[in-house]
Each structure stands twice: as structure tokens, then as C-alpha cells.
mmCIF file of C-alpha atoms in Angstrom:
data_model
loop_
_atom_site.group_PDB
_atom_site.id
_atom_site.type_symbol
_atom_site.label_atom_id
_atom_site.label_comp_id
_atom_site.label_asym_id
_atom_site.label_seq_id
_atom_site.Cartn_x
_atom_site.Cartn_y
_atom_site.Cartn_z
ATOM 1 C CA UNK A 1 0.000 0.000 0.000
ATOM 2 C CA UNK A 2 1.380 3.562 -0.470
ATOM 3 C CA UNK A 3 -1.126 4.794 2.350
ATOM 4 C CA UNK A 4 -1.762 8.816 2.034
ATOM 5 C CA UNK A 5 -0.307 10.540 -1.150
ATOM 6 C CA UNK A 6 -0.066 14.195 -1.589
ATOM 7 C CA UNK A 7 0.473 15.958 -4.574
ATOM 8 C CA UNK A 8 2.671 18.466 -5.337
ATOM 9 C CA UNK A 9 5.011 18.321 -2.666
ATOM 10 C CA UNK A 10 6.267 22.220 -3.093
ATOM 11 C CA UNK A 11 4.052 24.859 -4.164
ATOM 12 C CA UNK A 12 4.439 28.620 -5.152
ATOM 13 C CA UNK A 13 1.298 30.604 -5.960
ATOM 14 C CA UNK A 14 0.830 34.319 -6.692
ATOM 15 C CA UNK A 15 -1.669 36.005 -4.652
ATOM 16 C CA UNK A 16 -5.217 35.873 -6.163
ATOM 17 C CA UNK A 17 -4.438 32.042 -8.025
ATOM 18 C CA UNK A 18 -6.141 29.430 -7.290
ATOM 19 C CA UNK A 19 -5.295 25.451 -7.311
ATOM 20 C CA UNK A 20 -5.638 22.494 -5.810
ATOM 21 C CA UNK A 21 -3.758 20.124 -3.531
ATOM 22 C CA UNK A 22 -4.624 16.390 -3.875
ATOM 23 C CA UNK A 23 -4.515 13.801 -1.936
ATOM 24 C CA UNK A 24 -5.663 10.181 -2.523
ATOM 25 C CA UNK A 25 -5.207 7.051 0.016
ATOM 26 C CA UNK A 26 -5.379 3.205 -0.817
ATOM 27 C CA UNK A 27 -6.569 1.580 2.394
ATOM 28 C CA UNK A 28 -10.550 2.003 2.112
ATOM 29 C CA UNK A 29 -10.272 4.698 5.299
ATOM 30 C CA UNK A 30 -13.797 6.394 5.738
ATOM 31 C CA UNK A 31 -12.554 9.337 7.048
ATOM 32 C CA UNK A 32 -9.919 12.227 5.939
ATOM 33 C CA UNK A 33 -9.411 15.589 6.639
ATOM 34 C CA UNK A 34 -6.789 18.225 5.952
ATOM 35 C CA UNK A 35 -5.362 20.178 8.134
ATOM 36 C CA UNK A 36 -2.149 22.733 8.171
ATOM 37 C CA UNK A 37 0.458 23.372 9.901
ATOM 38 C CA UNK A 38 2.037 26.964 11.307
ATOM 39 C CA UNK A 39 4.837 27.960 13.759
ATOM 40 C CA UNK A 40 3.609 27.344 17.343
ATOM 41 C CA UNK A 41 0.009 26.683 16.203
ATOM 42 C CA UNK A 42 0.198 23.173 15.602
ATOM 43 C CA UNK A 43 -2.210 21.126 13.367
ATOM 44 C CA UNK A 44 -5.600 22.901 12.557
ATOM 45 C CA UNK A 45 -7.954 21.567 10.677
ATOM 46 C CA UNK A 46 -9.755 23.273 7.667
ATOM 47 C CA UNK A 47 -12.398 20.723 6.325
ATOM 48 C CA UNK A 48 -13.060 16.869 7.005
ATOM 49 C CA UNK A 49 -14.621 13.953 5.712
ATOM 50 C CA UNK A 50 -16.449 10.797 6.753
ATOM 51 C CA UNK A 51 -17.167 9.178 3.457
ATOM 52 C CA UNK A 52 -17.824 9.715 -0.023
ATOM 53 C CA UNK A 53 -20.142 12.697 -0.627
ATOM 54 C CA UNK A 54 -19.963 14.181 2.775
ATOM 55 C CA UNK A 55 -18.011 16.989 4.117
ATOM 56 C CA UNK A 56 -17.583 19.261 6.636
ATOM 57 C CA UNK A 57 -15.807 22.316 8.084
ATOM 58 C CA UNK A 58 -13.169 22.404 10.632
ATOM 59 C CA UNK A 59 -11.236 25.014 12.875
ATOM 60 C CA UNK A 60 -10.290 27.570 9.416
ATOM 61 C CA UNK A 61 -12.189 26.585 6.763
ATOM 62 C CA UNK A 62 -12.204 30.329 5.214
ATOM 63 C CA UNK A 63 -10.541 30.435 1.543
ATOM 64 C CA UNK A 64 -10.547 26.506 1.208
ATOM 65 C CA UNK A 65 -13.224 24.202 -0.643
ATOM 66 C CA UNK A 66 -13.290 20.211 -0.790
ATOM 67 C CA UNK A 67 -15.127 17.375 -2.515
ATOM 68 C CA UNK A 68 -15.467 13.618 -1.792
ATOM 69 C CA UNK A 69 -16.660 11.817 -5.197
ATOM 70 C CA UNK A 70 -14.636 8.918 -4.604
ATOM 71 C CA UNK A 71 -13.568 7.115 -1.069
ATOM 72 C CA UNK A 72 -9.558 7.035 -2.036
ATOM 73 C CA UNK A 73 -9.531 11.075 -2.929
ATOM 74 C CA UNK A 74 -10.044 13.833 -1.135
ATOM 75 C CA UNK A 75 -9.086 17.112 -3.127
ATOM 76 C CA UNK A 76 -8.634 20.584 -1.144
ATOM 77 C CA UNK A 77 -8.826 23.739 -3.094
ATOM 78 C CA UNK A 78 -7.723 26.769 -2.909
ATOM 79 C CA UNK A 79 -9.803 29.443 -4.228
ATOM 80 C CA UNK A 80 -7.798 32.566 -4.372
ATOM 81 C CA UNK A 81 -4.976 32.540 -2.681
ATOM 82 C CA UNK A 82 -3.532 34.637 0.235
ATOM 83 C CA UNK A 83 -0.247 35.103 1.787
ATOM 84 C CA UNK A 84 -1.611 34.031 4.750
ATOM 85 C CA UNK A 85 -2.541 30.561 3.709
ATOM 86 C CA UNK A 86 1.064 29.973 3.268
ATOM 87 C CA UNK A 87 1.827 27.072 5.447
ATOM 88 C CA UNK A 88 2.718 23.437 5.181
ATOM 89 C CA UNK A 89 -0.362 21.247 4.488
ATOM 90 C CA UNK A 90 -1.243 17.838 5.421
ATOM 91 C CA UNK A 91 -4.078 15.184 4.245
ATOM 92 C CA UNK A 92 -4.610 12.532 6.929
ATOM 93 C CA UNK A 93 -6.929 9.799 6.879
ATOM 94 C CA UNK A 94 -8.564 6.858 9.381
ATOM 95 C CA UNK A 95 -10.213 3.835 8.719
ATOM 96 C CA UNK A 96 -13.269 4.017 11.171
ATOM 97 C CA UNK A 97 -13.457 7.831 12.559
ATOM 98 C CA UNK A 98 -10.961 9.651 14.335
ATOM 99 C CA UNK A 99 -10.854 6.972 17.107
ATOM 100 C CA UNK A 100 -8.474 5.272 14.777
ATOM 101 C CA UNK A 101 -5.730 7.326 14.352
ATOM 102 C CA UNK A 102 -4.284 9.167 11.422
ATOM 103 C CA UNK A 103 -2.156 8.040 9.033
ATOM 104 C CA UNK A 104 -1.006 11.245 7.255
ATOM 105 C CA UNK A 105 0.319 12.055 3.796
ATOM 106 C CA UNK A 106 3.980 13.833 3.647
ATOM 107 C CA UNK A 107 2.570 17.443 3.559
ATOM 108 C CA UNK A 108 2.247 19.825 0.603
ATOM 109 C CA UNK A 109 4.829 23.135 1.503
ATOM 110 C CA UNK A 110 2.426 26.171 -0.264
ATOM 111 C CA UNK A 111 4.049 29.631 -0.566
ATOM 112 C CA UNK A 112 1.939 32.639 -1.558
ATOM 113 C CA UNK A 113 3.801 35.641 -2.392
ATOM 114 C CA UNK B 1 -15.432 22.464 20.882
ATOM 115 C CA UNK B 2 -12.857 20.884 22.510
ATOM 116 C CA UNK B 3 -9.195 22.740 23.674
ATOM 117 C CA UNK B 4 -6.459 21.343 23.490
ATOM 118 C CA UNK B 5 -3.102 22.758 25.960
ATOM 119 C CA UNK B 6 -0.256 21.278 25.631
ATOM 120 C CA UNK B 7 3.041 21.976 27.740
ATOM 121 C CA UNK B 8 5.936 22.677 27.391
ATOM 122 C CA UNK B 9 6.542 24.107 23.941
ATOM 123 C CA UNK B 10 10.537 23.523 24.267
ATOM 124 C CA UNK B 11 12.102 20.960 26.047
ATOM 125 C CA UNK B 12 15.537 19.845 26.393
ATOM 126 C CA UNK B 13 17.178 16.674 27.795
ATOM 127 C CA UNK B 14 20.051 14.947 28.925
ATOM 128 C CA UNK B 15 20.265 11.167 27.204
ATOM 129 C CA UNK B 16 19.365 8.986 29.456
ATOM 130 C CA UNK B 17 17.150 11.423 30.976
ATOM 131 C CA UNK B 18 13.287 11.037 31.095
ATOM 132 C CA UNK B 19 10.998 13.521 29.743
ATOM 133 C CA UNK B 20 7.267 14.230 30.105
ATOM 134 C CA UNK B 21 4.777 16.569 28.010
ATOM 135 C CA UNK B 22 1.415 16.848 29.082
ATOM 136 C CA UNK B 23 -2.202 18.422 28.003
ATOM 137 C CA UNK B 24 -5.007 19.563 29.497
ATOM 138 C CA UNK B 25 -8.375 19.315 27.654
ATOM 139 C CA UNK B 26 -11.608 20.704 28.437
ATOM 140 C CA UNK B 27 -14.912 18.621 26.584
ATOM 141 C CA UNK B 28 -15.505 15.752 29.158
ATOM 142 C CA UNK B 29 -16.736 13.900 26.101
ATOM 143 C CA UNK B 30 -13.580 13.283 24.483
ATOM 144 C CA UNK B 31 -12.778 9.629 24.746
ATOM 145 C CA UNK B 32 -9.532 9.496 22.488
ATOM 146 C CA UNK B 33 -6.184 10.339 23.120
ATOM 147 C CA UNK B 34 -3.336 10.245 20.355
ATOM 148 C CA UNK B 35 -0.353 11.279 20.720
ATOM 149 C CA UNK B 36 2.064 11.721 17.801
ATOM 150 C CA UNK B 37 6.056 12.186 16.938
ATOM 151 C CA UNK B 38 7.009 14.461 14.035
ATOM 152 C CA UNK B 39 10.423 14.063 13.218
ATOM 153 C CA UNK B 40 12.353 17.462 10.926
ATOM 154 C CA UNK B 41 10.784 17.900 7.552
ATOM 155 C CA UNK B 42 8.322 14.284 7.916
ATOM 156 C CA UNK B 43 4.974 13.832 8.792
ATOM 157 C CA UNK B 44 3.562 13.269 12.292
ATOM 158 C CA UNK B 45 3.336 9.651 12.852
ATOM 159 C CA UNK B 46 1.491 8.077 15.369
ATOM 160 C CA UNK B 47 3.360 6.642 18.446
ATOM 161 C CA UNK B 48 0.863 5.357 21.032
ATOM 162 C CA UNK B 49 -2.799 6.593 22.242
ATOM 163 C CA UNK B 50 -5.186 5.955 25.098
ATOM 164 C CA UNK B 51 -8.980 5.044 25.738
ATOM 165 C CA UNK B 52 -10.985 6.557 28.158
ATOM 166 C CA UNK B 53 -11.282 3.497 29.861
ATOM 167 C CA UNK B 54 -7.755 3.145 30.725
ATOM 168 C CA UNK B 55 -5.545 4.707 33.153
ATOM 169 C CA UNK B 56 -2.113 3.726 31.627
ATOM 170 C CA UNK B 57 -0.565 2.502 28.816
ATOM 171 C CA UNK B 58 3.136 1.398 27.706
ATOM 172 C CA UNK B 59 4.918 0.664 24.734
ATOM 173 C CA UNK B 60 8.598 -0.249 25.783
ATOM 174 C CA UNK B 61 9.874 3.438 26.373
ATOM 175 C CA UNK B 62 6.865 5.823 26.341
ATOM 176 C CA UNK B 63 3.601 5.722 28.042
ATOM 177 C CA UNK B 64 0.925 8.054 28.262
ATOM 178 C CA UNK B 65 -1.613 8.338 31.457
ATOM 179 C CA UNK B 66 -4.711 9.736 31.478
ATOM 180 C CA UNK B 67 -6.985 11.106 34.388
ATOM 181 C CA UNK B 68 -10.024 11.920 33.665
ATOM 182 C CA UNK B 69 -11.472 13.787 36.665
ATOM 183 C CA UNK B 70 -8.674 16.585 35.808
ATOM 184 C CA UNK B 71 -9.182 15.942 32.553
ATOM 185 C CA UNK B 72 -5.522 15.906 31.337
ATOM 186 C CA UNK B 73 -3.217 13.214 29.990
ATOM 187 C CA UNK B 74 0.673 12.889 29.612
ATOM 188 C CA UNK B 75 3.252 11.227 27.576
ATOM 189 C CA UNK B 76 6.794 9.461 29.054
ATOM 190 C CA UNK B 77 9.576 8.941 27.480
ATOM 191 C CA UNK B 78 11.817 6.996 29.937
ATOM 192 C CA UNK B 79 16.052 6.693 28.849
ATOM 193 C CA UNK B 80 15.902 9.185 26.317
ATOM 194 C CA UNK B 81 17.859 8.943 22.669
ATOM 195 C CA UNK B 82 18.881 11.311 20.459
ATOM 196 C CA UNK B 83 16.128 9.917 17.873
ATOM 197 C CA UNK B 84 13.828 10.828 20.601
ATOM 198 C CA UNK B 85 14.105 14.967 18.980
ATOM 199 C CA UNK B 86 11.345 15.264 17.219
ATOM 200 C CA UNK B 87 8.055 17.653 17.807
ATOM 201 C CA UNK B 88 5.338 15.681 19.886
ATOM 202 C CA UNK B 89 1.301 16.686 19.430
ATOM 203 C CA UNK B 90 -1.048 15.654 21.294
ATOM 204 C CA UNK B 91 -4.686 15.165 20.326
ATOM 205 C CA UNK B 92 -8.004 14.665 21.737
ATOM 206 C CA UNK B 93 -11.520 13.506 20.907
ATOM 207 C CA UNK B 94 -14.862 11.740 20.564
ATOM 208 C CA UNK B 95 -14.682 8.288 18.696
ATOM 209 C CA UNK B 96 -18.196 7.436 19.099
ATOM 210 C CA UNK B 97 -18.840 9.268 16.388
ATOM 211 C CA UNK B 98 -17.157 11.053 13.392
ATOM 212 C CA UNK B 99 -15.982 14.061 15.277
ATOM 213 C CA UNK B 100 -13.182 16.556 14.952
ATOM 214 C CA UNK B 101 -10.304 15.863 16.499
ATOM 215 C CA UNK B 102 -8.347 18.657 18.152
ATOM 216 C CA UNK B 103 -4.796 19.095 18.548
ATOM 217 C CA UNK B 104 -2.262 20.740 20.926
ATOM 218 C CA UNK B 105 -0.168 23.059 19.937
ATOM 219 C CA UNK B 106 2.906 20.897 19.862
ATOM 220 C CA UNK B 107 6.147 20.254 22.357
ATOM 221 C CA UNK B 108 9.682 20.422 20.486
ATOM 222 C CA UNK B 109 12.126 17.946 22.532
ATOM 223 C CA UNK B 110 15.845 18.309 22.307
ATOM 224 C CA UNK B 111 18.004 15.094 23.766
ATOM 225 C CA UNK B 112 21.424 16.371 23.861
ATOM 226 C CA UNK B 113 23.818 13.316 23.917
#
């Protein structure tokens, strides 16, 4: 299995682009979310998942859009960037809910200048 | 929601030494406790966790306790190592249910050989 996969790994946008930051997982987890990652603010999380087709908002969901069509993808976009959504990104998933522990994807670094 | 505190933010240590890092969180509901190790540039990874139901748990070095009435929970790391440096989170929620889960703000160890 190659568990969470994030793609790209480094990002530079210009302010006011938009794109998206993928993520896919091959071990039939239910749930994912996406959450990033700031100096001395650890992990907060911006939208979640519990299966295909349903989605929610987390702690900073401002700027950032997702859709679940499939269970093994779980796409976050960007709308129009900002410098302050420059930060280190990471897609984590679970099998069952979030009483299962994450297994996390290696992180997308976005800089928005 | 849930809050998440987690202390210290820096902490160094001898080899050998032990080291403890512990969080406070406020819903009484939360049920499950992760705790995980992010090593320089990598991805947190999860290292051990904790049921409600549970005082105490070990896995050869570390172990995390939890009590409940005070709601707060801690992580041990007994005979430190220098792979020991990483940046630990801890995490807390609901697993009943498909819940957010909430992290700390993160604790950056240092073992100095």
C-alpha cells in the first residue's frame, strides 16, 4: 500500500491564483481531513470527511473548498490565494473515525507571495 | 469544541534522561487520546494513544496516562535517545462518532547526547 499521497510536494502561488492540492489514500479509510500546519500553532484543521459525498468544516475553513466523489480522494482547493494561507499542508486519513488514528500524507509546503 | 493545551513548547534533555509533556483538555466527552512524533521535515506519525477506559498505557519506552477527573493526559519517554528529537502533538476527541479531532499546539524535545 502507499497509504496517504499528496500531490505536489512544493508549491508557489501568486496572490489571487487558485489550485488544488490532492490527496488520494489506498486503504478504504472512511474518514480524511486536511489540516495545516504553522509555527507554534500546531495542526488545525480546515475541512473533514467521513465518506464519499460528505463533508464538513473544521477550525479555518475560510478560503478553502473540498469534494469527496470517490472514497480514495479527497481534493482541497484553494480558491484565491492569500499570503496568509502559506503554510505546510497535510491530508490525513482513518479507517473508522478519528478513534483510529491518522495516518497522514507527507505534507504539501504552499508559498503565496 | 474541545481545547487542546499542551506543555511545554521547548524541552531539552540529557540522554538517558526522562521527559514528560502533558495536556489539558476541556470537553468531558472526548474519549480518544493520540499522541504523535514528528520528526524534521516528515509527517507526524502516530506513536501510542489511550482510551478513556484506561488509566495507563506502555509501549517499551513511552507511556501516556490519562486522568479523567482533571481531565488531562501525559506522555513518558523513559532513557531518552537522540532519535527521541522530534516535535510531539497531542490530540483529543470523541470516537463514538465522526468528530473533529483537536490538537495541541505541539512540544519540540531536544536530547542532547
Amino acid at each position: 500500500n502507499a497509504g496517504v499521497t499528496q500531490t505536489p510536494k512544493f508549491q508557489v502561488l501568486k496572490t489571487g491564483q487558485s489550485m488544488t492540492l490532492q490527496c488520494a489514500q489506498d486503504m478504504n479509510h472512511e474518514y480524511m481531513s486536511w489540516y495545516r500546519q504553522d509555527p507554534g500553532m500546531g495542526l488545525r484543521l480546515i475541512h473533514y470527511s467521513v465518506g464519499a459525498g460528505i463533508t464538513d468544516q473544521g477550525e479555518v475553513p475560510n478560503g478553502y473548498n473540498v469534494s469527496r466523489s470517490t472514497t480514495e480522494d479527497f481534493p482541497l482547493r484553494l480558491l484565491s490565494a492569500a499570503p496568509s494561507q502559506t503554510s505546510v499542508y497535510f491530508c490525513a486519513s482513518s479507517y473508522g473515525g478519528p478513534g483510529d488514528g491518522y495516518t497522514f500524507g507527507s505534507g504539501t509546503r504552499l508559498t503565496v507571495v | 469544541g474541545e481545547n487542546v493545551e499542551q506543555h511545554p513548547s521547548t524541552l531539552s534533555v540529557q540522554e538517558g534522561d526522562s521527559a514528560v509533556i502533558k495536556c489539558t483538555y476541556s470537553d468531558s466527552a472526548s474519549n480518544y487520546f493520540p499522541w504523535y512524533k514528528q520528526e524534521l521535515g516528515k509527517r507526524p506519525q502516530l506513536i501510542i494513544d489511550i482510551r478513556s477506559n484506561v488509566g495507563e498505557k506502555k509501549d517499551q519506552r513511552i507511556a501516556v496516562t490519562l486522568n479523567k477527573t482533571a481531565k488531562h493526559f501525559s506522555l513518558h519517554i523513559t532513557e531518552t535517545q537522540p532519535e527521541d528529537s522530534a516535535v510531539y502533538f497531542c490530540a483529543a476527541t470523541y470516537s463514538g462518532g465522526y468528530q473533529k479531532v483537536t490538537f495541541g499546539t505541539g512540544t519540540k524535545l531536544q536530547v542532547i547526547p
